[in-house]
PDB file of C-alpha atoms and ligand atoms in Angstrom:
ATOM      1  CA  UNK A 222     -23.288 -21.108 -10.677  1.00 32.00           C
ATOM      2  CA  UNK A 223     -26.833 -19.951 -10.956  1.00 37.00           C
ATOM      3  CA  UNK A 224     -28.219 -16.876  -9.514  1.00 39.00           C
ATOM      4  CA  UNK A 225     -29.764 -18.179  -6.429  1.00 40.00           C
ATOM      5  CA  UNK A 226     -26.721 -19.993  -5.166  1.00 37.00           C
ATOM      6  CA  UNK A 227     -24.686 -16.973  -6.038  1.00 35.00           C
ATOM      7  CA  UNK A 228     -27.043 -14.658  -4.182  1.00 38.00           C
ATOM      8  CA  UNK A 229     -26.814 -16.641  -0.928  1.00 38.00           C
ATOM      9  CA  UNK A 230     -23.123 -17.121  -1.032  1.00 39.00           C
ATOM     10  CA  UNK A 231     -22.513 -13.183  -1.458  1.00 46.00           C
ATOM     11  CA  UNK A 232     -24.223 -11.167   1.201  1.00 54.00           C
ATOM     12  CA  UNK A 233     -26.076  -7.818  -0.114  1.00 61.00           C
ATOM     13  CA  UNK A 234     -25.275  -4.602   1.196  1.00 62.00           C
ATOM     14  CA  UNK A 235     -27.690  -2.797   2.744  1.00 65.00           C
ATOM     15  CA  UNK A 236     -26.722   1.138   1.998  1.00 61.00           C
ATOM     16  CA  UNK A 237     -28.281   3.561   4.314  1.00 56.00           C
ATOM     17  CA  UNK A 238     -30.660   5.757   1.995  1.00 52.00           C
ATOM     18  CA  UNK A 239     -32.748   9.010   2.299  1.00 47.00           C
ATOM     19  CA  UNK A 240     -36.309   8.715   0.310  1.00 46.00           C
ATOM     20  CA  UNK A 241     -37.660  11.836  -0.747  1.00 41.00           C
ATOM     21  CA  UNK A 242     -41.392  10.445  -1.478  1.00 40.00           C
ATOM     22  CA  UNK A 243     -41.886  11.089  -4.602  1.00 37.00           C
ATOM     23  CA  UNK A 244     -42.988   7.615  -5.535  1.00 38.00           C
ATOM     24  CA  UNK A 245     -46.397   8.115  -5.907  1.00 37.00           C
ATOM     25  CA  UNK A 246     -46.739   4.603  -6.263  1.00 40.00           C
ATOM     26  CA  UNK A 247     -46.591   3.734  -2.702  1.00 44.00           C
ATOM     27  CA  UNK A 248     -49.465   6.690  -1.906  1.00 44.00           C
ATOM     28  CA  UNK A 249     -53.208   6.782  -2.102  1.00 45.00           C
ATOM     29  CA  UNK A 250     -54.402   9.747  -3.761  1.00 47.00           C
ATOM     30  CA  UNK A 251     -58.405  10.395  -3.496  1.00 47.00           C
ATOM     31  CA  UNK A 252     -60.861   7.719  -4.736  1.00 48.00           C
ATOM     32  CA  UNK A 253     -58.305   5.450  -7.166  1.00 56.00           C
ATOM     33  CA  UNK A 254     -58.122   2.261  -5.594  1.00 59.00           C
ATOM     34  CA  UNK A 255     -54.595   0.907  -6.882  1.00 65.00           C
ATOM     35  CA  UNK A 256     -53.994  -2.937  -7.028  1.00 80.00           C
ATOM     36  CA  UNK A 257     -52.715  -4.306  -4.401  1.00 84.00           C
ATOM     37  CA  UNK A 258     -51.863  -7.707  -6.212  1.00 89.00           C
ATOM     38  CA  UNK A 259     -48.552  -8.970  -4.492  1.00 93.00           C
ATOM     39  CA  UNK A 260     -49.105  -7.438  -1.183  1.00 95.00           C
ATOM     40  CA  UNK A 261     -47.954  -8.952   2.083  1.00 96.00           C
ATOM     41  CA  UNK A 262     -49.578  -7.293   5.216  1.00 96.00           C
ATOM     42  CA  UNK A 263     -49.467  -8.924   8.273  1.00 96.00           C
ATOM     43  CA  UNK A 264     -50.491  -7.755  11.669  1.00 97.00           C
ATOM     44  CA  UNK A 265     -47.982  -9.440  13.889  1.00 97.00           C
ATOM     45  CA  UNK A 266     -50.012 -11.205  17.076  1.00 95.00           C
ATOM     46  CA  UNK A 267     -53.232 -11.040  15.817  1.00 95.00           C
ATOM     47  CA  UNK A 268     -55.513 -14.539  16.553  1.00 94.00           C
ATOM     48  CA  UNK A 269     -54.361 -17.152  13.871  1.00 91.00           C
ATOM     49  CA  UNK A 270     -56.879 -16.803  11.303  1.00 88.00           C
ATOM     50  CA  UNK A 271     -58.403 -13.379  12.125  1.00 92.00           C
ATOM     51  CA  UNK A 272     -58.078 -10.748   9.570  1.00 94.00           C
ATOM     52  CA  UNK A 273     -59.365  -7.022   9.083  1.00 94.00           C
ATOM     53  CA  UNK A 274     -59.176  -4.172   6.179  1.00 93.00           C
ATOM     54  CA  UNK A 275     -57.139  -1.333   7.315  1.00 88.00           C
ATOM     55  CA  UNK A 276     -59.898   1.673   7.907  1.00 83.00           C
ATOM     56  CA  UNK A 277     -57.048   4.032   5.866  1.00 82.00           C
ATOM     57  CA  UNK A 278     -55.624   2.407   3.248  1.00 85.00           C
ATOM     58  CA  UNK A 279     -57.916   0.005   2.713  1.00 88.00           C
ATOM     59  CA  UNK A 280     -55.962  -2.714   2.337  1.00 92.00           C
ATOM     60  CA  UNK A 281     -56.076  -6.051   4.258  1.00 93.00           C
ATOM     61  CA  UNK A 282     -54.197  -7.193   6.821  1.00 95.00           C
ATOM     62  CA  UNK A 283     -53.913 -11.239   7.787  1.00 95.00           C
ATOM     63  CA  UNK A 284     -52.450 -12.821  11.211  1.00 96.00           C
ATOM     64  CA  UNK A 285     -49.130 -13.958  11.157  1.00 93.00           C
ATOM     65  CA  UNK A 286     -50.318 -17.801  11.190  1.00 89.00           C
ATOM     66  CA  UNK A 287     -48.512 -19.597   8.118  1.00 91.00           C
ATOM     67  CA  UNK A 288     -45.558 -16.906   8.353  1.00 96.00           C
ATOM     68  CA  UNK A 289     -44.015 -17.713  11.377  1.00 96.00           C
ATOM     69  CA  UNK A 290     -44.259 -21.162  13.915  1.00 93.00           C
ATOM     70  CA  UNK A 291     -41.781 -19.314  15.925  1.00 94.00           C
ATOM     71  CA  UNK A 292     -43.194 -16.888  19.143  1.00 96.00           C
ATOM     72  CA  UNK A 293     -46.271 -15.841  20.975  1.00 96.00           C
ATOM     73  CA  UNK A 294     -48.881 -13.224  20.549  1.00 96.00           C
ATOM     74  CA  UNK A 295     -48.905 -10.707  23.137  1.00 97.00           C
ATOM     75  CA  UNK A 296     -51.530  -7.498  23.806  1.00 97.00           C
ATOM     76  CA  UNK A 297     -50.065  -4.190  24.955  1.00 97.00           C
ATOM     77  CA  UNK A 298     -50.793  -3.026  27.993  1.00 95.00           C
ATOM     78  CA  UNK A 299     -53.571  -1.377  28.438  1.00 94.00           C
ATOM     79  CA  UNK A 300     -52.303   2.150  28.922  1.00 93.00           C
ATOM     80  CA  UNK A 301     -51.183   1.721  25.756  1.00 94.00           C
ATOM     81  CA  UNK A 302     -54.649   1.185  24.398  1.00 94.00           C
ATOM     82  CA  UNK A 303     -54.661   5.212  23.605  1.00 86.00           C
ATOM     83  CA  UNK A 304     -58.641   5.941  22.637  1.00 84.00           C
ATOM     84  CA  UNK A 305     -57.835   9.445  21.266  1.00 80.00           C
ATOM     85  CA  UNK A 306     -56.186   9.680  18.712  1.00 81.00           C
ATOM     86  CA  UNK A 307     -57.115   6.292  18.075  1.00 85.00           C
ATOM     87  CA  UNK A 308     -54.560   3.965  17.750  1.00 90.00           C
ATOM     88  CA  UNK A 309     -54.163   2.200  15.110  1.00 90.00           C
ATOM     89  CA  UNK A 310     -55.402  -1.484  15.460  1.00 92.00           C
ATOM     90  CA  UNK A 311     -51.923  -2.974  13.910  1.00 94.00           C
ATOM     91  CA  UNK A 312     -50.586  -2.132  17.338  1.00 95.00           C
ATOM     92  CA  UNK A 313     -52.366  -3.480  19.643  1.00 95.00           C
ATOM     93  CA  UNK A 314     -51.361  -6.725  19.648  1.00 96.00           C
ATOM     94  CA  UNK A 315     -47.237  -8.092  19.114  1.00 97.00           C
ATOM     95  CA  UNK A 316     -46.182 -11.500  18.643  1.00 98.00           C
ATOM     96  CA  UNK A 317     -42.720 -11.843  20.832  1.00 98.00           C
ATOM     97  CA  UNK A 318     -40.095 -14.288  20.433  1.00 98.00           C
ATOM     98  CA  UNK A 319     -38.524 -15.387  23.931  1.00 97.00           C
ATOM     99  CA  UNK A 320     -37.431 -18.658  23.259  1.00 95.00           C
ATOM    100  CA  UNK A 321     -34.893 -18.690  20.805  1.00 94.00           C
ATOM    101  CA  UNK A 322     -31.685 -16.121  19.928  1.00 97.00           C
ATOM    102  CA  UNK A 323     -33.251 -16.278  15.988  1.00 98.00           C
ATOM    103  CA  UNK A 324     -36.897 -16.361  15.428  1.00 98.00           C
ATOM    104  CA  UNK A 325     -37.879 -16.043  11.570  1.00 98.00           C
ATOM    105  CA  UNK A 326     -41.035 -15.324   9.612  1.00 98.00           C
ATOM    106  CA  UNK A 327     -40.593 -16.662   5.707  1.00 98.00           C
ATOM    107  CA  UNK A 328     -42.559 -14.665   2.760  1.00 97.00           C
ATOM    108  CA  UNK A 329     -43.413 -16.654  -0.061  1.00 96.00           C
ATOM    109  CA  UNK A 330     -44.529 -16.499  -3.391  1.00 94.00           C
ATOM    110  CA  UNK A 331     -42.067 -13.958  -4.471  1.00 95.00           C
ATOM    111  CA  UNK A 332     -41.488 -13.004  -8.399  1.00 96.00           C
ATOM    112  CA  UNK A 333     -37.103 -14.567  -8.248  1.00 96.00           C
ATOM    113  CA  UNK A 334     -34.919 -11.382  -9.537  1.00 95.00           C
ATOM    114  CA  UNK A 335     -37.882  -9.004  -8.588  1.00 96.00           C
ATOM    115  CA  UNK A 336     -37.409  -6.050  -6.328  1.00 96.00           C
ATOM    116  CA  UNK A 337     -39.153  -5.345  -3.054  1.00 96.00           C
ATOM    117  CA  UNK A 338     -40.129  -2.835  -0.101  1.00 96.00           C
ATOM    118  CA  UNK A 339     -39.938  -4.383   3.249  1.00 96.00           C
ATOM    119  CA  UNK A 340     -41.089  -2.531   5.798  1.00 97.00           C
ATOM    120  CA  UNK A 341     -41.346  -3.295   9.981  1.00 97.00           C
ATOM    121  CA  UNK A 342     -43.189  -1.352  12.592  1.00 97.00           C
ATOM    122  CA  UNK A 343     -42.737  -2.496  16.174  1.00 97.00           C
ATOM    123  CA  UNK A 344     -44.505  -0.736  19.580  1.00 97.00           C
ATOM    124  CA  UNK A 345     -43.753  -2.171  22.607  1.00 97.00           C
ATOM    125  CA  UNK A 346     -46.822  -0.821  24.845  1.00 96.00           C
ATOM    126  CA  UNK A 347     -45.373  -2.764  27.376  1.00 97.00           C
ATOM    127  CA  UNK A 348     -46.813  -6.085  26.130  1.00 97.00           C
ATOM    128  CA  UNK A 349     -44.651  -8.076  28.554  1.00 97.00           C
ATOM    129  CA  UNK A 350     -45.484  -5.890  31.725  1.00 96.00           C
ATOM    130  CA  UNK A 351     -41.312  -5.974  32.577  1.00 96.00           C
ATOM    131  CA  UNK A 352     -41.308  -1.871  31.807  1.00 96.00           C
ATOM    132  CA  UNK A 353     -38.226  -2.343  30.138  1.00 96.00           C
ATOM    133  CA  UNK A 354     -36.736  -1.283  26.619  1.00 97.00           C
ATOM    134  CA  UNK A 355     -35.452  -4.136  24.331  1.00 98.00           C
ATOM    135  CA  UNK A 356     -32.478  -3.665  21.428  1.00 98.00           C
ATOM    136  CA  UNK A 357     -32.277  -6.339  19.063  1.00 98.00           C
ATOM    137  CA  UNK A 358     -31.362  -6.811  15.287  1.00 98.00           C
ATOM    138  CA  UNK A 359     -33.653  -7.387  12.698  1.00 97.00           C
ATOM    139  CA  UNK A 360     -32.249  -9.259   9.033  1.00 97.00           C
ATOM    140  CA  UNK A 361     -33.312  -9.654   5.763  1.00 96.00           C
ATOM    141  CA  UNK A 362     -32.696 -13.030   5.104  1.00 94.00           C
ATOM    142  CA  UNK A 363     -28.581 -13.302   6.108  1.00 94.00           C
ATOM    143  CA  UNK A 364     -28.110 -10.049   5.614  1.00 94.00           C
ATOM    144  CA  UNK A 365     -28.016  -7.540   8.634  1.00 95.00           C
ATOM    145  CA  UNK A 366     -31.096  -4.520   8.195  1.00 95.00           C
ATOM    146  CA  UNK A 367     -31.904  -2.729  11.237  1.00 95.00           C
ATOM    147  CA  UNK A 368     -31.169  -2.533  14.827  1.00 97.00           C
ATOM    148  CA  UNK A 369     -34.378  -1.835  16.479  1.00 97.00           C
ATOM    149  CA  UNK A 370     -33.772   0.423  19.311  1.00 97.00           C
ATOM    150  CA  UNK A 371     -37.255   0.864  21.477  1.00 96.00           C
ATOM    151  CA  UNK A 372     -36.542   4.216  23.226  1.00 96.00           C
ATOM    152  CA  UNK A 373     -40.178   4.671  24.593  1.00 96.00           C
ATOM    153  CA  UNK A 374     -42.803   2.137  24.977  1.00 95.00           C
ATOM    154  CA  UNK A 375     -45.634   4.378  23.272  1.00 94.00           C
ATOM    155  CA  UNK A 376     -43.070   5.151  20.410  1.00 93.00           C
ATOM    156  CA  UNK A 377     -43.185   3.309  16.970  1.00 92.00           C
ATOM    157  CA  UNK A 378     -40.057   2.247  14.910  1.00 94.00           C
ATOM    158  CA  UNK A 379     -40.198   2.173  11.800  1.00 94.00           C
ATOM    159  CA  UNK A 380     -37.674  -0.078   9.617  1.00 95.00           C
ATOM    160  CA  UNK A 381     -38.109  -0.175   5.669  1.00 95.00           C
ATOM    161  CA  UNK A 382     -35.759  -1.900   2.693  1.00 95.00           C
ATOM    162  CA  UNK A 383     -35.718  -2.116  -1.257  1.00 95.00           C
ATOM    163  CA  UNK A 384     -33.723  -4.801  -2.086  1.00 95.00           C
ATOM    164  CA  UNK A 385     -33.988  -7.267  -5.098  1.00 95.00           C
ATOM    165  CA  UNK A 386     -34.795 -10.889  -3.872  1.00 95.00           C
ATOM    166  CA  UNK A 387     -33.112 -13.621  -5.465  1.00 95.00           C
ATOM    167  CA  UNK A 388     -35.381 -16.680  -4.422  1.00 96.00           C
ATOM    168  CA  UNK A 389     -39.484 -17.059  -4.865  1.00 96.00           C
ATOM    169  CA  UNK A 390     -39.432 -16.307  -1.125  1.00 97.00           C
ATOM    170  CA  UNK A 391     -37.649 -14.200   1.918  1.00 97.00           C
ATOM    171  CA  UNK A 392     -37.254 -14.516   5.500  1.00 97.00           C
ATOM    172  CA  UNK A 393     -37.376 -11.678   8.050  1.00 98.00           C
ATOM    173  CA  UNK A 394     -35.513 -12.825  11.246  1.00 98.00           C
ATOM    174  CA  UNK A 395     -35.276 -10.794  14.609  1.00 98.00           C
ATOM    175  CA  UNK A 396     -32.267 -11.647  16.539  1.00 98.00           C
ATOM    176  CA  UNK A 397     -32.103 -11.603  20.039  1.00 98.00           C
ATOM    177  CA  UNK A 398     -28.504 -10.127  20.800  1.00 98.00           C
ATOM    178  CA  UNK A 399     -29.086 -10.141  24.801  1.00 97.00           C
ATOM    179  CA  UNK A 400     -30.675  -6.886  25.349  1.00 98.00           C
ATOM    180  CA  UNK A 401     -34.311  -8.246  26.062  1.00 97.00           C
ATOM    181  CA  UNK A 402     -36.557 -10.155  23.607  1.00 98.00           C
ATOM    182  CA  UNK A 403     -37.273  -9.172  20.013  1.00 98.00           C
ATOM    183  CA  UNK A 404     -41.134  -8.993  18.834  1.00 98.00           C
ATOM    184  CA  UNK A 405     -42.625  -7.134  16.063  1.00 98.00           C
ATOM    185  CA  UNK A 406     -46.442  -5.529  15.300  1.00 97.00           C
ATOM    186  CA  UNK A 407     -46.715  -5.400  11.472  1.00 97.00           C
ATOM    187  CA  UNK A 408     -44.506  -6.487   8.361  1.00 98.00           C
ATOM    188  CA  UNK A 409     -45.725  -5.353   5.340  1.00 97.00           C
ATOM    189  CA  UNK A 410     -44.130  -6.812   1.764  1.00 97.00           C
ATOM    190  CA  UNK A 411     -44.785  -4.604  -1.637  1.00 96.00           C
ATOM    191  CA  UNK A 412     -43.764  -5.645  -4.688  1.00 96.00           C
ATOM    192  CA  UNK A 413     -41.789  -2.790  -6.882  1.00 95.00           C
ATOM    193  CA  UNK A 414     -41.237  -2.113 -10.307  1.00 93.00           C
ATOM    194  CA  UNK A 415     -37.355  -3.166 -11.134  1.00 91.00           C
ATOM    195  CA  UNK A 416     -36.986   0.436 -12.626  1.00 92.00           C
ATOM    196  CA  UNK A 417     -37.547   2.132  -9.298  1.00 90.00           C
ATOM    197  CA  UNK A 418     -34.461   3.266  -7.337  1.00 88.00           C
ATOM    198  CA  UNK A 419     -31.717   1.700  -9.083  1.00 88.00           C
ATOM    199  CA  UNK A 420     -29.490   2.070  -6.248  1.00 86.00           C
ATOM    200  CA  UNK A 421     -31.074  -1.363  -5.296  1.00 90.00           C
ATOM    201  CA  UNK A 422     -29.625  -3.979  -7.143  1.00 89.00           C
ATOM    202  CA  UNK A 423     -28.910  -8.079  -6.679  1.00 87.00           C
ATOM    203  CA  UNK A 424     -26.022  -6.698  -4.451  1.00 87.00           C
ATOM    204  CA  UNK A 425     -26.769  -4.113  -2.819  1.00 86.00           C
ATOM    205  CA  UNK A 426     -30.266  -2.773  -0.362  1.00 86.00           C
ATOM    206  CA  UNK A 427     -31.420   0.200   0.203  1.00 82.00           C
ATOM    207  CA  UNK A 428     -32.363   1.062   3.613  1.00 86.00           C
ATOM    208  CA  UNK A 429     -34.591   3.849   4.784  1.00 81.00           C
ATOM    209  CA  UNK A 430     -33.392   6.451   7.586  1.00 76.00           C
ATOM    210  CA  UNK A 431     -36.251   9.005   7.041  1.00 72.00           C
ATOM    211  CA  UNK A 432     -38.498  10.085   4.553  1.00 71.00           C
ATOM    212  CA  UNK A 433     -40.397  13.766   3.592  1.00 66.00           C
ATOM    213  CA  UNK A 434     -43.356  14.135   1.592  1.00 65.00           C
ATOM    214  CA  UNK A 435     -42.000  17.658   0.058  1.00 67.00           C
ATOM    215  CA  UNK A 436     -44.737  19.557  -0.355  1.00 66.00           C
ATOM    216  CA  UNK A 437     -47.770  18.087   0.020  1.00 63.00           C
ATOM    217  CA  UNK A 438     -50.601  19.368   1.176  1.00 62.00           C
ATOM    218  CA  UNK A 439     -52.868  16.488   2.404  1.00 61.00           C
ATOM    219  CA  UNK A 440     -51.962  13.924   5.008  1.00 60.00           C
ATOM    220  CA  UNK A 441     -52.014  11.014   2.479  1.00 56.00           C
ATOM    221  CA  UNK A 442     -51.575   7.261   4.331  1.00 56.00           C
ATOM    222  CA  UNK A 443     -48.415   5.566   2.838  1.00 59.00           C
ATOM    223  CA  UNK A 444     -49.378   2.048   1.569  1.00 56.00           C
TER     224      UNK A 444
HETATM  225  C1  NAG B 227     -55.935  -9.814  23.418  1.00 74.04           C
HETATM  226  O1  NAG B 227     -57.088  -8.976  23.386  1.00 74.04           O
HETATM  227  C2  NAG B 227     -58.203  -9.546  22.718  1.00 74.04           C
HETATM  228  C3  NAG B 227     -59.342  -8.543  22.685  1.00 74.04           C
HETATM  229  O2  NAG B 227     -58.903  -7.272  22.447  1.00 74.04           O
HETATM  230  C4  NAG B 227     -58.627 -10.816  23.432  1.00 74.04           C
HETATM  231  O3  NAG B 227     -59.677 -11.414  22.707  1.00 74.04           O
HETATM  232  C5  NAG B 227     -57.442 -11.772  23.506  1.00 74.04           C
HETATM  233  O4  NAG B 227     -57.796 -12.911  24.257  1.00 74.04           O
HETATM  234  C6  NAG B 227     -56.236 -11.111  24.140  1.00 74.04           C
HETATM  235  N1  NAG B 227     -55.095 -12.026  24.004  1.00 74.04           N
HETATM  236  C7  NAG B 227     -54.226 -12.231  24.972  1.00 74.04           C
HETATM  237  C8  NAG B 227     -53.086 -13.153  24.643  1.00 74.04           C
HETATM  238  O5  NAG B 227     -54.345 -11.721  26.075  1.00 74.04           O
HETATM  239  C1  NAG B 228     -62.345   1.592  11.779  1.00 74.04           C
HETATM  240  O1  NAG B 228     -63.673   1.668  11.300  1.00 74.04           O
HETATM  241  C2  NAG B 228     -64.617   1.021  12.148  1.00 74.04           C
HETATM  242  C3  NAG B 228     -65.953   1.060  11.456  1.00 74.04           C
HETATM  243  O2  NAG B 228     -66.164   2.272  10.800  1.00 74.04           O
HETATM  244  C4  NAG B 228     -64.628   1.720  13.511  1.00 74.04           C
HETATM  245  O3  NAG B 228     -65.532   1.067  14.369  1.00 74.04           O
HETATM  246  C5  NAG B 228     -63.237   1.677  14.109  1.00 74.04           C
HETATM  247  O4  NAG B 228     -63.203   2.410  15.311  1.00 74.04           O
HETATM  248  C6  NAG B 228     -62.213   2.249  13.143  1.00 74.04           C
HETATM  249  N1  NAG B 228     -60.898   2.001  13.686  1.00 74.04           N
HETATM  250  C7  NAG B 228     -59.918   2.903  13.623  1.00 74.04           C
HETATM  251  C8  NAG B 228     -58.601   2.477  14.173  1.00 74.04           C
HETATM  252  O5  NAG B 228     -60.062   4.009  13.131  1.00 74.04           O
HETATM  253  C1  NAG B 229     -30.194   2.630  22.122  1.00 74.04           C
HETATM  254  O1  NAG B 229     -30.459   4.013  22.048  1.00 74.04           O
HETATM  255  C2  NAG B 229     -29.990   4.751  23.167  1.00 74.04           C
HETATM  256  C3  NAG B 229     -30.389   6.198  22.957  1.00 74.04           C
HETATM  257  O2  NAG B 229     -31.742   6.299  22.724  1.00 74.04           O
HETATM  258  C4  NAG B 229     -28.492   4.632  23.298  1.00 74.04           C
HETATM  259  O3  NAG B 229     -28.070   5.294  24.445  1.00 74.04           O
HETATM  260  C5  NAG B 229     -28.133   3.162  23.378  1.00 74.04           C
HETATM  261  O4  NAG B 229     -26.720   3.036  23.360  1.00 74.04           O
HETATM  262  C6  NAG B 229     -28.704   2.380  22.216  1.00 74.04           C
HETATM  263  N1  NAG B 229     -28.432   0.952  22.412  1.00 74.04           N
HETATM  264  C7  NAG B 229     -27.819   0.194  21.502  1.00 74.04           C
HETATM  265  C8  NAG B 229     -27.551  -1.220  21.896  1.00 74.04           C
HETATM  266  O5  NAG B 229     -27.498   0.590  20.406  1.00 74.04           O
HETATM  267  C1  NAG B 230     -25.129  -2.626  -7.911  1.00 74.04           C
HETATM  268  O1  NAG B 230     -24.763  -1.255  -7.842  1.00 74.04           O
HETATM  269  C2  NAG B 230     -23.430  -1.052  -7.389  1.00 74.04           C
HETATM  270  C3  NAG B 230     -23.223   0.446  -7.241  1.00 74.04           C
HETATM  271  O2  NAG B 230     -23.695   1.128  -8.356  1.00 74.04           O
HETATM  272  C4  NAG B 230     -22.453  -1.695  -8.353  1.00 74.04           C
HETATM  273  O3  NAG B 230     -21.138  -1.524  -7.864  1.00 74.04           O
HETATM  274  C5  NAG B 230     -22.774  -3.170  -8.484  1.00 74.04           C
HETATM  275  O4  NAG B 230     -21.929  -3.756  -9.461  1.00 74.04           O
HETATM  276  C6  NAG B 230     -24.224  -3.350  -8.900  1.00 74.04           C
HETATM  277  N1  NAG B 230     -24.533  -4.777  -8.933  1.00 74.04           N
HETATM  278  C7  NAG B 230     -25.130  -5.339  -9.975  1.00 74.04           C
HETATM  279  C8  NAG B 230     -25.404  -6.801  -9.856  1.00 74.04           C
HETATM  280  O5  NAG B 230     -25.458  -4.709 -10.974  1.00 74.04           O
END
């Protein structure tokens, strides 16, 4: 049995982690302008084709087009929109997923064996104008990650996983589990170095529940 078929007959475990930042590798620090070879950053809902350069980290961020065939893009409402502080242009627009109970977006051109951060941000702003709070379950490929509890439409969740991916590509999946429909604003993929937390392993995740930045004394973006 080869690796790949082994890895998709044995689900990982995703352990619940706490991240003290001390990887500087996922900061920018002053005027160094780290490589950002390998990165996936896609602003969910944004007009197939469109892209932009985030004004903080600098880094660019495509549509979803090519990710995903499943869903719609959405805007938030706009009382959402707030002007001051701005907010940030990754959530203003969603792409939702009515129509079917799992709705997938597939990353590809992943290094086989090679360990990854996942992270998802969703904001509801009202996009749908129903006023009302959805649950539902996000995976990493079959493997359950995060359920993604909106509490407040102007609130952002944050969901974030290290995990080693078997395959030259991963699927993200929302999963609709009756509580009102799943959508997403940004998915971001960065590739690790295998050394980094070893707690992630072909078996087992790491998930993130919070993270501090002990310490610091600037307000440094996270990449
Ligand atoms: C979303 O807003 C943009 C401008 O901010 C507009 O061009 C676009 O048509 C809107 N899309 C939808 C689906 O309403
Ligand atoms: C990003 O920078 C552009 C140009 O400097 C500016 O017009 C825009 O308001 C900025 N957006 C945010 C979210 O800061
Ligand atoms: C979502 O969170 C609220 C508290 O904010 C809790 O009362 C509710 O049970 C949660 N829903 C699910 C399905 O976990
Ligand atoms: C991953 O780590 C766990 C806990 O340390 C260990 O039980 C498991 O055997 C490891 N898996 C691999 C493939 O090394």
């Amino acid at each position: 049995m080869d690796r790949r078929s082994m890895a998709a007959r044995s689900p990982l475990t995703l352990l619940l982690s706490l991240a003290v930042a001390a990887a500087g590798v996922l900061q920018v620090r002053g005027q160094r302008a780290p490589s950002i070879e390998g990165f996936i950053t896609i602003d969910c809902g944004l007009p197939e084709h469109s892209s932009y350069v985030n004004n903080r980290t600098k880094i660019p961020i495509t549509s979803d087009a090519g990710f995903t065939d499943a869903g719609y893009n959405r805007n938030i409402s706009a009382e959402y929109v707030r002007p001051q502080p701005q907010l940030s242009k990754n959530y203003l627009n969603v792409r939702s997923f009515p129509d079917s109970v799992r709705s997938c977006y597939t990353l590809p051109s992943l290094v086989p064996g090679s360990k990854y951060l996942l992270r998802a941000l969703f904001m509801y702003g009202n996009y749908d104008g129903l006023d009302k709070l959805p649950v539902f379950d996000l995976y990493l490929g079959v493997n359950f990650w995060w359920r993604v509890n909106i509490s407040r439409a102007e609130g952002s969740i944050l969901a974030e996983v290290i995990a080693v991916i078997p395959d030259d590509s991963v699927q993200v999946c929302l999963v609709n589990i009756g509580l009102g429909t799943p959508f997403i604003s940004e998915l971001d993929l960065r590739p690790l170095e295998n050394t980094l937390y070893r707690q992630a392993n072909a078996t087992q995740g790491l998930v993130l529940i919070d993270r501090r930045n002990m310490g610091d004394t600037g307000n440094y973006p996270i990449r």
